[in-house]
C-alpha positions in Angstrom: 40.8 96.8 158.0 38.2 95.8 160.7 38.3 97.3 164.1 36.7 95.3 166.9 36.9 95.3 170.7 39.4 92.4 170.3 41.7 94.4 167.9 42.3 95.5 164.3 42.2 92.8 161.6 42.9 92.8 157.9 40.0 91.5 155.8 40.2 90.1 152.3 36.6 90.9 151.5 35.7 94.2 149.9 33.6 96.6 151.8 30.5 96.1 149.6 30.8 92.3 150.3 30.8 92.8 154.0 27.9 95.3 153.7 25.9 92.8 151.8 26.5 90.0 154.3 25.9 92.0 157.5 22.4 92.4 159.0 20.8 95.7 157.9 19.2 96.3 161.2 22.6 96.2 163.0 25.1 97.8 160.6 25.0 101.0 158.5 27.3 102.3 155.8 28.6 105.7 157.0 31.0 106.5 154.1 32.9 105.0 151.2 35.3 103.4 153.7 33.3 102.9 156.9 30.6 100.4 158.0 29.5 100.8 161.6 27.7 98.7 164.2 24.7 100.8 165.3 25.2 99.6 168.9 28.7 101.2 169.0 27.7 104.7 167.8 27.8 107.4 170.5 26.8 110.6 168.7 26.9 112.7 165.5 28.2 116.2 165.2 27.7 118.7 162.3 30.9 119.2 160.3 31.9 121.6 157.6 30.0 121.3 154.3 26.9 119.7 155.8 28.6 116.4 156.6 28.7 114.6 159.9 31.5 113.5 162.3 30.6 110.2 163.9 31.7 109.4 167.4 31.9 105.8 168.6 31.5 104.5 172.2 35.2 103.5 172.1 36.2 107.2 171.8 37.2 106.8 168.1 35.7 109.1 165.5 35.1 109.0 161.8 35.7 112.4 160.2 34.4 113.1 156.7 37.0 112.8 154.0 38.3 116.1 152.8 
């Protein structure tokens, strides 16, 4: 699934394929299941076990998998 300002879309590509095709200076792999646009990141917060919780400008957050 891809979340954009226009909505949520289902993609046929695998995450590693998207990661390979996206510009390195604009996107970063945050976890096994998340690639993020650097321009959309708001802040990071320390989480249990030394991992990070990532907050996006949209208000969404990506919690580490438990």
